[in-house]
Every structure is written in C-alpha cells, then in structure tokens.
Coordinates of C-alpha atoms and ligand atoms in Angstrom, one line a residue:
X238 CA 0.0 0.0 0.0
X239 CA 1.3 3.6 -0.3
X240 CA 2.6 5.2 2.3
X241 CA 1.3 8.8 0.3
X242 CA -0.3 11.4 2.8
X243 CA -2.4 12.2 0.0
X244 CA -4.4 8.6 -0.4
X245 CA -3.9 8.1 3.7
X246 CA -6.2 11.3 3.8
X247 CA -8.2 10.6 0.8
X248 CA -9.6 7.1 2.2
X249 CA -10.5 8.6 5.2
X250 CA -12.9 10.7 3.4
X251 CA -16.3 11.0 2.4
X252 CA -17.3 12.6 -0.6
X253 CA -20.3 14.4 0.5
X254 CA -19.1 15.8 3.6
X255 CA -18.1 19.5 4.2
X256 CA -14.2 19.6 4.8
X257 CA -13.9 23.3 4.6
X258 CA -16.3 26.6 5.4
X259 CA -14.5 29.2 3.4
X260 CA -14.0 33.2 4.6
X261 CA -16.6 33.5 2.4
X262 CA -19.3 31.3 3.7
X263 CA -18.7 28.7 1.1
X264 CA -18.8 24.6 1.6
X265 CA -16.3 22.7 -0.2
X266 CA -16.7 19.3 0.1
X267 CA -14.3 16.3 0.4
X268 CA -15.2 14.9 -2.7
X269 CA -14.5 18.6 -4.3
X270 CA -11.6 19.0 -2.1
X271 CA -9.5 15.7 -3.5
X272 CA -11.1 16.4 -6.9
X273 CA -9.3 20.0 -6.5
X274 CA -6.2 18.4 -5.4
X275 CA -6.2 16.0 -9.0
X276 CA -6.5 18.8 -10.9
X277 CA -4.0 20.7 -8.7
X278 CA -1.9 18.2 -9.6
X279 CA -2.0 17.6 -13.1
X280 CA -1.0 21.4 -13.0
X281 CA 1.7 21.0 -11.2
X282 CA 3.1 17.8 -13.7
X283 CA 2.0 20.0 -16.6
X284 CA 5.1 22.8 -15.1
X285 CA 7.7 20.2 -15.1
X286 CA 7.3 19.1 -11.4
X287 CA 8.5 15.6 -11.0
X288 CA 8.3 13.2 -7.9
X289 CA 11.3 14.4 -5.7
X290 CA 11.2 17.9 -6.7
X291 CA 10.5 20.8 -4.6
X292 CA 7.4 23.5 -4.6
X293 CA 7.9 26.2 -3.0
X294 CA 5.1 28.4 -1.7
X295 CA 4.4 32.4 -0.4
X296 CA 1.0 32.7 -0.8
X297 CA -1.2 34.2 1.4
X298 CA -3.7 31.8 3.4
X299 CA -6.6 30.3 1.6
X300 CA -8.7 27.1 1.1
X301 CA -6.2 26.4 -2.2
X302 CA -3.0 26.6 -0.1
X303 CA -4.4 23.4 1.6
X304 CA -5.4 22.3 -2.3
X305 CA -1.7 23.0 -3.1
X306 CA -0.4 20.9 -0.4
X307 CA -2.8 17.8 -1.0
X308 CA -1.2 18.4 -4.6
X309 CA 2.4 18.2 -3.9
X310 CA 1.6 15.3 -2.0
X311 CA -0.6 13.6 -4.8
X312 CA 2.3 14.0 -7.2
X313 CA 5.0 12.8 -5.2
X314 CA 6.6 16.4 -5.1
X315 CA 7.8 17.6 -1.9
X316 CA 6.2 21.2 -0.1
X317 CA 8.4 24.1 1.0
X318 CA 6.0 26.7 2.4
X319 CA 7.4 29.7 3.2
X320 CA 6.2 32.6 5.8
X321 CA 4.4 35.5 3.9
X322 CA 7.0 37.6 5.8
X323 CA 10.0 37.1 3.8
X324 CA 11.4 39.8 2.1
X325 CA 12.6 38.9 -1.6
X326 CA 16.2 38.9 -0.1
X327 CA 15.3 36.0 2.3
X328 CA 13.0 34.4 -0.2
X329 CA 16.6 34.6 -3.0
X330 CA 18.1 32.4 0.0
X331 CA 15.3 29.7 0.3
X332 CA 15.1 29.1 -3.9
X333 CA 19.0 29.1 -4.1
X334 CA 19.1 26.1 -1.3
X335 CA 15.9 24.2 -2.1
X336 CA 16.1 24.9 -5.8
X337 CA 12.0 24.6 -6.0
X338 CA 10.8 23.0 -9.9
X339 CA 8.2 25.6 -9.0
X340 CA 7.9 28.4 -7.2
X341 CA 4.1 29.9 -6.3
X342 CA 3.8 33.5 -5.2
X343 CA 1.5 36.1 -4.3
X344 CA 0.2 37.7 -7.3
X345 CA 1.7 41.2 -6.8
X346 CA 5.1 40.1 -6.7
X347 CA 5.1 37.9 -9.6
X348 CA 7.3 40.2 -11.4
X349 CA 9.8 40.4 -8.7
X350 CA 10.0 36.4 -7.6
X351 CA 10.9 35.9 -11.4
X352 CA 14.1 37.3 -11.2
X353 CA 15.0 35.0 -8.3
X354 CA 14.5 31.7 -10.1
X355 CA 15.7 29.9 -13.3
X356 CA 13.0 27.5 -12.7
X357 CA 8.8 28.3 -13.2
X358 CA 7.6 30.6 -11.4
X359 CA 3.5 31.4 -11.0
X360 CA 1.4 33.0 -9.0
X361 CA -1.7 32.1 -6.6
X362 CA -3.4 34.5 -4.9
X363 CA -6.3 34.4 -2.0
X364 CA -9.3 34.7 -4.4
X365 CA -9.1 32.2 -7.1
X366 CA -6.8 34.9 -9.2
X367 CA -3.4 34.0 -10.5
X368 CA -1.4 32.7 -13.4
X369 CA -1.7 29.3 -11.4
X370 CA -4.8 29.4 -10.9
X371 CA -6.0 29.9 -14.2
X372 CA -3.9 27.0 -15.4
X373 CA -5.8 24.6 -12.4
X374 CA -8.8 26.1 -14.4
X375 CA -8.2 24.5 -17.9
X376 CA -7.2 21.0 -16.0
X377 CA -9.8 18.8 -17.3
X378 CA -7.9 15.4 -16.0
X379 CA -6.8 14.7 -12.3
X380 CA -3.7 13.0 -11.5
X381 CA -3.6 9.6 -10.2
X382 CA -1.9 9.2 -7.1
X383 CA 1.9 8.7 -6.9
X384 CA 3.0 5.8 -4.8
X385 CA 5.2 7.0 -1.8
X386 CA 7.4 5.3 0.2
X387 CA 7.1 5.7 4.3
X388 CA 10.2 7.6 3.9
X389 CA 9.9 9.8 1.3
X390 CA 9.7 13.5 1.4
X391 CA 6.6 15.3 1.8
X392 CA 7.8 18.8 2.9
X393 CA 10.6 21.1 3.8
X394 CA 10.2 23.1 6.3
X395 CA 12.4 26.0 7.3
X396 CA 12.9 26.5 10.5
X397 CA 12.4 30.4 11.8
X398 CA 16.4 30.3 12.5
X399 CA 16.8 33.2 15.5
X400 CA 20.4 32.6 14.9
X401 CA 22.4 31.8 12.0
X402 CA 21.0 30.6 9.1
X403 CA 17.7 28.8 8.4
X404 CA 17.6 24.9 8.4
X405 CA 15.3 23.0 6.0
X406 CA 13.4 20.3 7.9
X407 CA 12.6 17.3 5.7
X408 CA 9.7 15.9 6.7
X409 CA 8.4 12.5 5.4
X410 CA 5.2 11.1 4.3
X411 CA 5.4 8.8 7.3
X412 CA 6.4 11.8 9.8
X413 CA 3.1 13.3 8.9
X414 CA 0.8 10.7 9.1
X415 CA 1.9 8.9 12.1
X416 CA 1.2 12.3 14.1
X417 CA -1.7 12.9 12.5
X418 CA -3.3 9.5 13.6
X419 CA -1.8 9.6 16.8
X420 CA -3.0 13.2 17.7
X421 CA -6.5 12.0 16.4
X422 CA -7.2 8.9 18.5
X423 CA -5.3 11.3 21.7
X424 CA -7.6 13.9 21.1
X425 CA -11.1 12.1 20.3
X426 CA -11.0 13.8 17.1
X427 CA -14.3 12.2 14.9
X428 CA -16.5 13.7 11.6
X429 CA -18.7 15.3 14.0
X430 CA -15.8 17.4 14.9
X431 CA -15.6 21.3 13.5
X432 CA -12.2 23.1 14.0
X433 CA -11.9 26.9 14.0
X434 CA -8.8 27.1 11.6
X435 CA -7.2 30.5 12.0
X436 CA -3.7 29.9 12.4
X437 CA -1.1 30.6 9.3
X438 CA -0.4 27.7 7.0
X439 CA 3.0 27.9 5.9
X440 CA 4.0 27.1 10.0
X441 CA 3.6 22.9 11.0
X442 CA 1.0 24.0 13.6
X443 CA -1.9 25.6 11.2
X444 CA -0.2 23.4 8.3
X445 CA -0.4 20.2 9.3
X446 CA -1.5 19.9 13.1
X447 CA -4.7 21.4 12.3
X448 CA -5.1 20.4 8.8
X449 CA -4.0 16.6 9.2
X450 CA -6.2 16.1 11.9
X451 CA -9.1 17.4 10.6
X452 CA -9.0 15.4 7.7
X453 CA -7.7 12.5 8.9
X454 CA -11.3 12.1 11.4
X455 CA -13.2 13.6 8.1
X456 CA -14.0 16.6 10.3
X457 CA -14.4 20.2 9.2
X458 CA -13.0 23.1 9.4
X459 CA -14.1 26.7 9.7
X460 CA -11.0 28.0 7.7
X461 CA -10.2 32.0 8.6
X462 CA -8.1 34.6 6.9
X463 CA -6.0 35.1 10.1
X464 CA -6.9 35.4 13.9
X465 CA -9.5 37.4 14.8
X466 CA -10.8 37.1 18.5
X467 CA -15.1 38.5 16.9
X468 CA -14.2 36.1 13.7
X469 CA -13.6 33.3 16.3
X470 CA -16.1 34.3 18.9
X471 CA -18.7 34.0 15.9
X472 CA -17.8 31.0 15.2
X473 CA -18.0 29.0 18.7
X474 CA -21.5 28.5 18.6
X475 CA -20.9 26.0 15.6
X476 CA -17.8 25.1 16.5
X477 CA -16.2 22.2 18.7
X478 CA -12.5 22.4 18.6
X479 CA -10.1 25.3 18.5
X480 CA -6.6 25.2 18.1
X481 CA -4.3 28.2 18.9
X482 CA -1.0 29.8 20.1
X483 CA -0.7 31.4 24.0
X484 CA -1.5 34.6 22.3
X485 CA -5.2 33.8 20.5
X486 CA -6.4 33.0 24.2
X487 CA -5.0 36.2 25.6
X488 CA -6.6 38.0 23.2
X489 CA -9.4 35.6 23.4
X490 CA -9.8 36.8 27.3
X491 CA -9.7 40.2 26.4
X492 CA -12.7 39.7 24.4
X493 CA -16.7 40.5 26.4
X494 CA -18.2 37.8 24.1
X495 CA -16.0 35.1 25.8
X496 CA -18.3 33.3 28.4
X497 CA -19.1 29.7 29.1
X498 CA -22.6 30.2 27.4
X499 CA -20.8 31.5 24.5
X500 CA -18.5 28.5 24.3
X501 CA -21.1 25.9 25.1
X502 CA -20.7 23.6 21.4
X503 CA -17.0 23.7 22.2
X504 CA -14.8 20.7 23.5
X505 CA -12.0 20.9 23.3
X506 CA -8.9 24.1 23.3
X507 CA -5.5 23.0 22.2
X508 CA -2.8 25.6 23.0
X509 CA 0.7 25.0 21.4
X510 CA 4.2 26.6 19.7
X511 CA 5.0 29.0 22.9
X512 CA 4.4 28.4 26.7
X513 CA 0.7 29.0 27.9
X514 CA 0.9 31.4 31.4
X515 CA -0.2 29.5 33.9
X516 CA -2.5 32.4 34.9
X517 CA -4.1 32.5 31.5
X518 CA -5.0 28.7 31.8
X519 CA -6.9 29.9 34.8
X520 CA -8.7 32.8 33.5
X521 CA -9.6 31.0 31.0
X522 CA -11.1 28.0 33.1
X523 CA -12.8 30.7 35.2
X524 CA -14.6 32.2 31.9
X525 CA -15.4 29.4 30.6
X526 CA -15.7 26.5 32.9
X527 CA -12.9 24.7 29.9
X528 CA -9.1 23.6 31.2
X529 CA -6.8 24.4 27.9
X530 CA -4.7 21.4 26.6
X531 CA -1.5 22.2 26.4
X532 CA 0.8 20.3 24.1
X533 CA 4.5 20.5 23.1
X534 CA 6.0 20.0 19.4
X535 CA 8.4 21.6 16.9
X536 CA 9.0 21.6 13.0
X537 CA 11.1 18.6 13.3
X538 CA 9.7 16.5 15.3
X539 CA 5.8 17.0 15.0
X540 CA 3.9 16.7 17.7
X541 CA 6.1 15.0 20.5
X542 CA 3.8 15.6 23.9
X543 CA 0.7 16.3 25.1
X544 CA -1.9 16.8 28.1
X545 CA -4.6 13.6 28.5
X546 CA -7.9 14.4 27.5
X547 CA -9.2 12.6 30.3
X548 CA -7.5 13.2 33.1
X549 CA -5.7 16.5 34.4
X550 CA -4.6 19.3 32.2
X551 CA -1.6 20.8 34.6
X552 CA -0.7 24.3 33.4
X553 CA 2.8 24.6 33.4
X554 CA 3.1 21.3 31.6
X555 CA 3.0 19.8 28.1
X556 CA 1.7 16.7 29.6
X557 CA 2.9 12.9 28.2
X558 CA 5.1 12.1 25.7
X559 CA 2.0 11.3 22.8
X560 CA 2.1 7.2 21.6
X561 CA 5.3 5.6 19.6
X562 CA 6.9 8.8 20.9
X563 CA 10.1 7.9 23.1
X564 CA 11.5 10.8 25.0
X565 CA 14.2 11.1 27.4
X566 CA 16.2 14.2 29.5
X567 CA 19.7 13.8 29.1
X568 CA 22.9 16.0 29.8
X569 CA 23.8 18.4 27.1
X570 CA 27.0 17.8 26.6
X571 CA 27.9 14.5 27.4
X572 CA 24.2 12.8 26.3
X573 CA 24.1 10.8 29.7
X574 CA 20.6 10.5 30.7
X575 CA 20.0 12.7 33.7
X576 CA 17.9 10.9 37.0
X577 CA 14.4 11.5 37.2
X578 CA 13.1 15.2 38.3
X579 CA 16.5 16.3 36.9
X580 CA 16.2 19.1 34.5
X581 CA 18.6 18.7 31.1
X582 CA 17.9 18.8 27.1
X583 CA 15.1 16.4 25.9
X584 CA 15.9 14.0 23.4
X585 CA 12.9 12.2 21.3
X586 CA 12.7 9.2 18.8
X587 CA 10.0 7.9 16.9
X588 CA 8.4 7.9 13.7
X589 CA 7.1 11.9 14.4
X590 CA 11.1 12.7 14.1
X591 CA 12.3 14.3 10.7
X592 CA 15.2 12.7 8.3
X593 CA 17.2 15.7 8.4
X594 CA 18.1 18.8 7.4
X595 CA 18.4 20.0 3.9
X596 CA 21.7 19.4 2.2
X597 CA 22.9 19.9 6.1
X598 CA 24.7 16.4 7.2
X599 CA 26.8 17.9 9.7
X600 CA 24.2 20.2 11.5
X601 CA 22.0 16.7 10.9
X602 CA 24.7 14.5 12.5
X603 CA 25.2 17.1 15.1
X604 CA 21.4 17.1 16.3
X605 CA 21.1 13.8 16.5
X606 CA 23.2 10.9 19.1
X607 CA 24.1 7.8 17.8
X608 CA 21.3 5.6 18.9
X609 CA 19.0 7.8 16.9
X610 CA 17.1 10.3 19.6
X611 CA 17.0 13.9 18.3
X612 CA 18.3 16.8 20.6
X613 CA 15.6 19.1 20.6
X614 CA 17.2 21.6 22.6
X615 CA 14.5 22.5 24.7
X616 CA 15.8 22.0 28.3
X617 CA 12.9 20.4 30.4
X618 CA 12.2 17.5 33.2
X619 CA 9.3 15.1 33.7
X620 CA 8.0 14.9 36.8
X621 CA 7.5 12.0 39.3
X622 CA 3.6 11.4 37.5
X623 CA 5.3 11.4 34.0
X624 CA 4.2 15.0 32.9
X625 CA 6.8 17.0 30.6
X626 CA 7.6 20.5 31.9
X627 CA 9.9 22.6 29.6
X628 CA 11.8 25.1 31.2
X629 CA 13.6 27.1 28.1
X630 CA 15.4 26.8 25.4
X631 CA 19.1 25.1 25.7
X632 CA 20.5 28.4 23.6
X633 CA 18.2 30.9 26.5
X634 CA 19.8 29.0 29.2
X635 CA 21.9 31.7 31.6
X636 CA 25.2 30.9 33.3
X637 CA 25.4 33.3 35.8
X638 CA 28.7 33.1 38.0
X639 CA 29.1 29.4 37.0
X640 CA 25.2 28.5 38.3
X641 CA 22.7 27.3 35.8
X642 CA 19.6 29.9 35.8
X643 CA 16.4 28.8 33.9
X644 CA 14.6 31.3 32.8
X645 CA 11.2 29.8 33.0
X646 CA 11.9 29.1 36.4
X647 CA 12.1 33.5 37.5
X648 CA 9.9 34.1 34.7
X649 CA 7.3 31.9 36.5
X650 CA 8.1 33.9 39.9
X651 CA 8.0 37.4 38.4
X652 CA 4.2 36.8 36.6
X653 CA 3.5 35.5 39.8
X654 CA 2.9 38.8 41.8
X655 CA 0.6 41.6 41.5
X656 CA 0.8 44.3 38.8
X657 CA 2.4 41.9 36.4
X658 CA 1.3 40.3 33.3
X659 CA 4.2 38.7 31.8
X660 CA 7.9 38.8 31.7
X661 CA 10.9 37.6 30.1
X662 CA 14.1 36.5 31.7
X663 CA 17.5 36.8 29.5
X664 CA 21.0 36.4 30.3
X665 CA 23.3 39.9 29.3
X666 CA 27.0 40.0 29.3
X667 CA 28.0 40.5 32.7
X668 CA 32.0 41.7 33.7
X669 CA 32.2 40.0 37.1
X670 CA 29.6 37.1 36.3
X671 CA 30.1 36.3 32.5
X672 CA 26.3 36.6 32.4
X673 CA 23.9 38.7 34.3
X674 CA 20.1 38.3 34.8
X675 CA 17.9 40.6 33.5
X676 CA 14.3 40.7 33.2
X677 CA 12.0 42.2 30.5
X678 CA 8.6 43.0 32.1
X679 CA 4.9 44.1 30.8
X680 CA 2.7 45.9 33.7
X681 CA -1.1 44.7 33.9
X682 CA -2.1 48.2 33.0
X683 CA -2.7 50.6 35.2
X684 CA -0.3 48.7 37.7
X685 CA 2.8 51.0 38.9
X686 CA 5.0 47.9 40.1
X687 CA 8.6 49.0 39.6
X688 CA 11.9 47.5 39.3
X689 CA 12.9 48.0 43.6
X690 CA 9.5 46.5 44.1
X691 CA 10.2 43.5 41.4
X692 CA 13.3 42.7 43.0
X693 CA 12.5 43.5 46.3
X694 CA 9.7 40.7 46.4
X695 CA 11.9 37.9 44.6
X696 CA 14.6 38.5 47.4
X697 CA 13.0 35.9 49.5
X698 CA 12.2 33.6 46.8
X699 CA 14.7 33.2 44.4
X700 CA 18.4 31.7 45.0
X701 CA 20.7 35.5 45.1
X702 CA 22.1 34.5 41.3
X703 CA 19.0 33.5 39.9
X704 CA 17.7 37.2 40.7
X705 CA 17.3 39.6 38.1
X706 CA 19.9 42.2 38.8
X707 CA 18.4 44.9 36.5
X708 CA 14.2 45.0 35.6
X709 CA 13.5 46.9 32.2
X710 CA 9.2 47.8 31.5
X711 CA 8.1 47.3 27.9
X712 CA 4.8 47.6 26.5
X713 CA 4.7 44.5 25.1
X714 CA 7.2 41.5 24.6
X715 CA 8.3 41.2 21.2
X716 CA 6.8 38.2 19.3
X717 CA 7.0 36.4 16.0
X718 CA 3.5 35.1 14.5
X719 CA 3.6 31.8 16.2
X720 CA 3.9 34.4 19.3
X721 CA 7.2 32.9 20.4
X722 CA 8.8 35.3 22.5
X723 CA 12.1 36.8 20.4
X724 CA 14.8 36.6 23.4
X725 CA 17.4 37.0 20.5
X726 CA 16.1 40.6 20.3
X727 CA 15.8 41.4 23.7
X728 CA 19.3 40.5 24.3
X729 CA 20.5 42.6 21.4
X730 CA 17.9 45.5 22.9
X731 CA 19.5 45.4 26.3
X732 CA 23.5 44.2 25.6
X733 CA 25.1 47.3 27.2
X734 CA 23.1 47.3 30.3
X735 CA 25.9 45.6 32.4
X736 CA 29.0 46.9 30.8
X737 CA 31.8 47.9 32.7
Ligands
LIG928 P1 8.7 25.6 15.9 O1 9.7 24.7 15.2 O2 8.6 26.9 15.3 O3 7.3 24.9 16.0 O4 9.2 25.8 17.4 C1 9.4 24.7 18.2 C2 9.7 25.2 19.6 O5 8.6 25.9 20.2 C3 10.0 24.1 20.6 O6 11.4 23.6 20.4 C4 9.8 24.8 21.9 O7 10.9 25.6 22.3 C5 8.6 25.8 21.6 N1 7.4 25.2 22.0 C6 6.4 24.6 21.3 N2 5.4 24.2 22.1 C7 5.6 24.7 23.3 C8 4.9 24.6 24.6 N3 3.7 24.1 24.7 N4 5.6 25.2 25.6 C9 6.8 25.8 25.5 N5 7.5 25.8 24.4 C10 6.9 25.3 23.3

C-alpha cells in the first residue's frame, strides 16, 4: 500500500461531507476538495514538477493553499512553504538552497520572484486569481496518485532560525501521518468534529496539526483569513475544537463575548508553539468552565507531547510524551541520561522525528546521538507522574557566576505577583559574572510595580544569582507570529546594560 499522505487522507474521506467553510461562507466538500487536489496536480506535472522535486510556496492563506499541499503530495513532489513575511532577499536564500521545480507567489510580486529563479515561477493568490490558478482552471484530468514510500519526502520546512541561518526540515510522508493518527485517537477527534482554523499555514502548527487532523477524522474546518478574537467568537456556537498559540487566548480573554454560554458547542482548546501562562490557563477556566490542553512540538519532530484528555490538564506542563513517541532528558554535553526530576535537554525518537536537514549532514549529524534520539534543545524534566515541563530553550539558558539559571523558572516567579502580566528572563553579558540576569517585564495596565518592588519581592524567593539584577518595562514582549517570544532581540535590545 502507499505510504502517500495524499491517499492516507483521501480514504478517510467521504465525498459528500463539508471539509472546509471558506471566509466567504462557502462549503467545499471532500469529494471537491480531493477532486481539486487532482487537478492541482495535473497542473503542477504539466510545469515540469517531478516526484522528488520541490514546490515552493508564499502565498497568502486560503482554502487552495491546503489544495496546493494535497497536490504536492498527490504528485509525489515535496512542499516548501514559506512565511508571507520574507522579504525577496530572504526568499533569494530559500530558492537558491531548495532549488524549487516551481515556485508559487502572491500575485503582486510575480514580477519580482521571477528574477529569483531559473526555474517556473507562478502566481496564486487568496481569491481564485493567478497565473496558477487559471492553469488549475483549464485542468480537465486529475492526476492519479503517486506511490510514496514511508520515507519519502513530503515537505521542507524551514525553521524560523533566531540565529544563523535557516535549516530546511525534511519531513516524510510517514512523519506526517503517524502524528496525525496519533494526535487523532489522543484527542477524540471524529466527523462530528468542527475546527476553528485560524492559524497561518505555511507554519507545522496551522499546516499540518490542524489540517492533518481534521482530515484524517473527516472533520471540518471553519478556515479564517488570520486570527481574529469577533471572527472566532462568531464561530464557537458551531464550532467544537479550537486550536491556537498562548496569544489567540490572551486575546481571546480580552474579548466580552468570551463566556461559558458563548462556548457551550466547544470541546476541546488546544494551546501549542509557545508556553501557555499558567494564569491565562486559569482565567480562561474561570470564563469558561474549559481547562486548555497544552501540548508540546516543533518543525522537526511534529507533535512530541501532550496533556490527557481525560485526566488532568496541569498548566505549566506539556503533559505525556503522545504514543510511539520515546522521550528522554539527558545532559547536554555528554548525552548521559539525567535521573528523574532532573532538568537537562530532551531527546525524542519515533516515527514523528524528521530525516534531516536539507543538504545539512553535519548540523543533521550534530542534532542527532548515535542511537538515533534527536536533541531538541528544549531544556525540560518530567515529573515523578510522567508530565513534561519545559523550562527554556538550551540556547536561552543563563550561566550566571558558574550557576545554571532557567529562565522559565524567575519568569514563572515574576508573573507571579501583582501588577504583572508577563515577563521575560535573558541572560546579558556581565564583567564579574560572565552573564547577568535581566528581566523584561509588561505591567497589567494601570499597575505601577517598579523594578525595587520586582526585586524587592523575589529576594526571598529566588536563589541570590538567579535574581534579576536589572528590571527593564516594555509595553509588550516582542513576538513572531507563532507568538514565540524573540529573546534574541531582547538580548541585542539590552547588551550594554551591564557593561563595565
Ligand atoms: P517551531 O519549530 O517553530 O514549532 O518551534 C518549536 C519550539 O517551540 C520548541 O522547540 C519549543 O521551544 C517551543 N514550544 C512549542 N510548544 C511549546 C509549549 N507548549 N511550551 C513551551 N514551548 C513550546
């Protein structure tokens, strides 16, 4: 049997059902939807694109930028979606390394992504327009199905890359599906099931977290533009499942309409890509009577860990490491598996886990120890029931006078008290200590907490070297779209500010 993403999805379809609700209020059904994908990918054959070959994609978020996808897959061609936010000098850097058969753009810049490539380029825009498009149109055949191997490539995806350059994360047919199916059965997904889709889809999360298991259960999903807390709030009453980033429920909170009668149809909140406050999980329970499910994954590993569904939802955790997923804390350096409750880097294996990096063997080699487990470089423990805490990334760690500072650990003790809302803790070049701690801090507004109150209250709290020595105020933390936290800039912001 193939091992295609593309026929895994399409047998789990029925024709007749709705997959997608469109911005627009239209219903595209699954039967359209793969029939779509056929002709999708006929295109894509007619342009040269061969099984093996690369797509790339910069299009804007729509219904056919899931078509596109099922239609890479369909003709054996691998995916490289690429965040709308590129600039034509990143996007010059992408082509040259992945060296795309095709490249698909946003309408408007057609002109402009021409010069970048040797290879086709065409456009497809958010509305049906575009010299892509319009060659879908004429299709009159669709594409059979090309077999895949379990190990074949399905996408590339680049990794956001704060430092140095961006990695290209080969994901395989086999990568994709086993999370989807695992994430479906963990999360009770079924047909009756109707996802609020408003994350962006050139990102794993909205891509293929969402996507995948949606399809996968034949559910369907209320596709949107881009977040919109009244967009989402309209959609609840319909609605059983949304999935999101830390930021959609802060926003989500700040919303009137957000109530338990409002979110009544809904079963299920997934939260996922940056660290969910422990205070917003508990607003959010106290507004609407729902506990948020945390869960824990990256671009090249999938989905890797995950709150029960049954059973308790512990903020502050990602929950269990999710079936056929082994995962293991282990030192950084050395590899040596740490004992358990110790904190060190966590290490994962199983079929979630990507091949590679593109044309990258020694940053591959280097990621990976020799019995296979993939560093992720998020430092983190499991606890004495088995839950996964992560508490920051190996690169955000702080040496501080020789001592080990985690900076989820004085983040967690800083949102703690009153006037805060949130905080991030970085290390800055120190004279005496090599690094010093610093924190970044957002006021709940109105609140006048200052830095001598800040450091005053963690006196007692906090081990002397894992205090802050200097508190800046900021309006807001500064984010990327997955609303990661961007501690690269806030070092950059803030490198002087313990200079001789
Ligand atoms: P990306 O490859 O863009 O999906 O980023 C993956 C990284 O996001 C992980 O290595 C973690 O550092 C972070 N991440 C994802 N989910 C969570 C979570 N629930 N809590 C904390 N960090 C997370």
């Amino acid at each position: 049997m193939s091992a295609n993403l593309h026929d895994i999805l399409a047998r789990a379809a029925r024709p007749d059902k709705t997959a997608m609700e469109t911005p627009e209020g239209a219903r595209i059904s699954y039967g359209e939807l793969f029939a779509r994908a056929g002709r999708m990918a006929q295109a894509l054959v007619d342009l040269g694109v061969e099984p093996g070959d690369r797509v790339a994609a910069q299009i804007d978020k729509s219904p056919d930028a899931i078509v596109l996808a099922l239609a890479c897959f369909r003709a054996g061609a691998a995916l490289l979606p690429l965040n709308t936010a590129y600039t034509l000098t990143e996007l010059e850097y992408f082509l040259g390394d992945a060296e795309p058969a095709l490249t698909l753009c946003r309408p408007a810049q057609l002109d402009a992504v021409r010069t970048l490539s040797e290879r086709s380029v065409e456009s497809l825009g958010d509305r049906g327009e575009g010299t892509f498009l319009q060659r879908v149109a004429a299709v009159r055949e669709e594409l059979p199905s090309v077999k895949r191997k379990a190990d074949d490539l399905a996408a590339i995806l680049y990794t956001s890359g704060t430092t140095g350059r961006s990695k290209g994360a080969m994901l395989t047919h086999e990568n994709l599906s086993s999370n989807a199916q695992a994430l479906v059965g963990l999360w009770r997904f079924t047909a009756q099931d109707v996802l609020i889709h408003a994350l962006p889809v050139y990102h794993t999360h909205g891509l293929f977290v969402a996507t995948n298991v949606a399809l996968l259960a034949g559910a369907t999903m209320i596709f949107q533009p881009k977040f919109d807390a009244d967009a989402v709030m309209a959609a609840t009453p319909r609605a059983t499942v949304l999935m999101g980033v830390p930021t959609f429920y802060t926003r989500l909170l700040d919303h009137p309409g957000l109530t338990a009668e409002a979110t009544r149809h809904m079963r299920l909140f997934v939260s996922g890509s940056a660290p969910l406050l422990a205070e917003t999980h508990a607003l959010w329970r106290e507004r609407t009577g729902h506990a948020i499910l945390e869960r824990y994954g990256m671009t090249e590993t999938n989905m890797i860990a995950s709150n029960p569904y049954d059973g308790a939802r512990l903020a502050g955790t990602v929950g269990f490491p999710l079936p056929g997923v082994s995962l293991r804390i282990a030192e950084p350096d050395s590899g040596k598996v740490v004992p358990g409750g110790d904190v060190g880097v966590i290490e994962v294996k199983g079929p979630n886990v990507f091949k590679g990096y593109w044309r990258m063997p020694e940053k591959t080699a280097a990621e990976f120890r020799p019995d296979g487990f993939f560093i992720t470089g998020d430092l983190g423990k499991v606890d004495a029931q088995g839950y996964v805490h992560i508490v920051g990334r190996a690169k955000d760690l702080i040496i501080s006078g020789g001592f080990n500072v985690y900076p989820r650990e004085v983040e967690g003790e800083i949102d703690a008290l009153d006037g805060v809302f949130e905080s991030a803790v970085i290390g800055l070049a120190h004279p005496d200590f090599g690094e010093g701690v610093a924190a970044v801090v957002v006021r709940v507004p109105g609140a006048a907490i200052d830095e001598f109150a800040i450091r005053q209250a963690l006196e007692g709290r906090l081990a002397r070297f894992k205090q802050p020595k200097r508190v800046f105020f900021v309006e807001a933390l500064p984010r990327n779209a997955m609303g990661k936290v961007q501690k690269a800039a806030l070092r950059e912001a803030y490198k002087g500010a313990f200079a001789g």
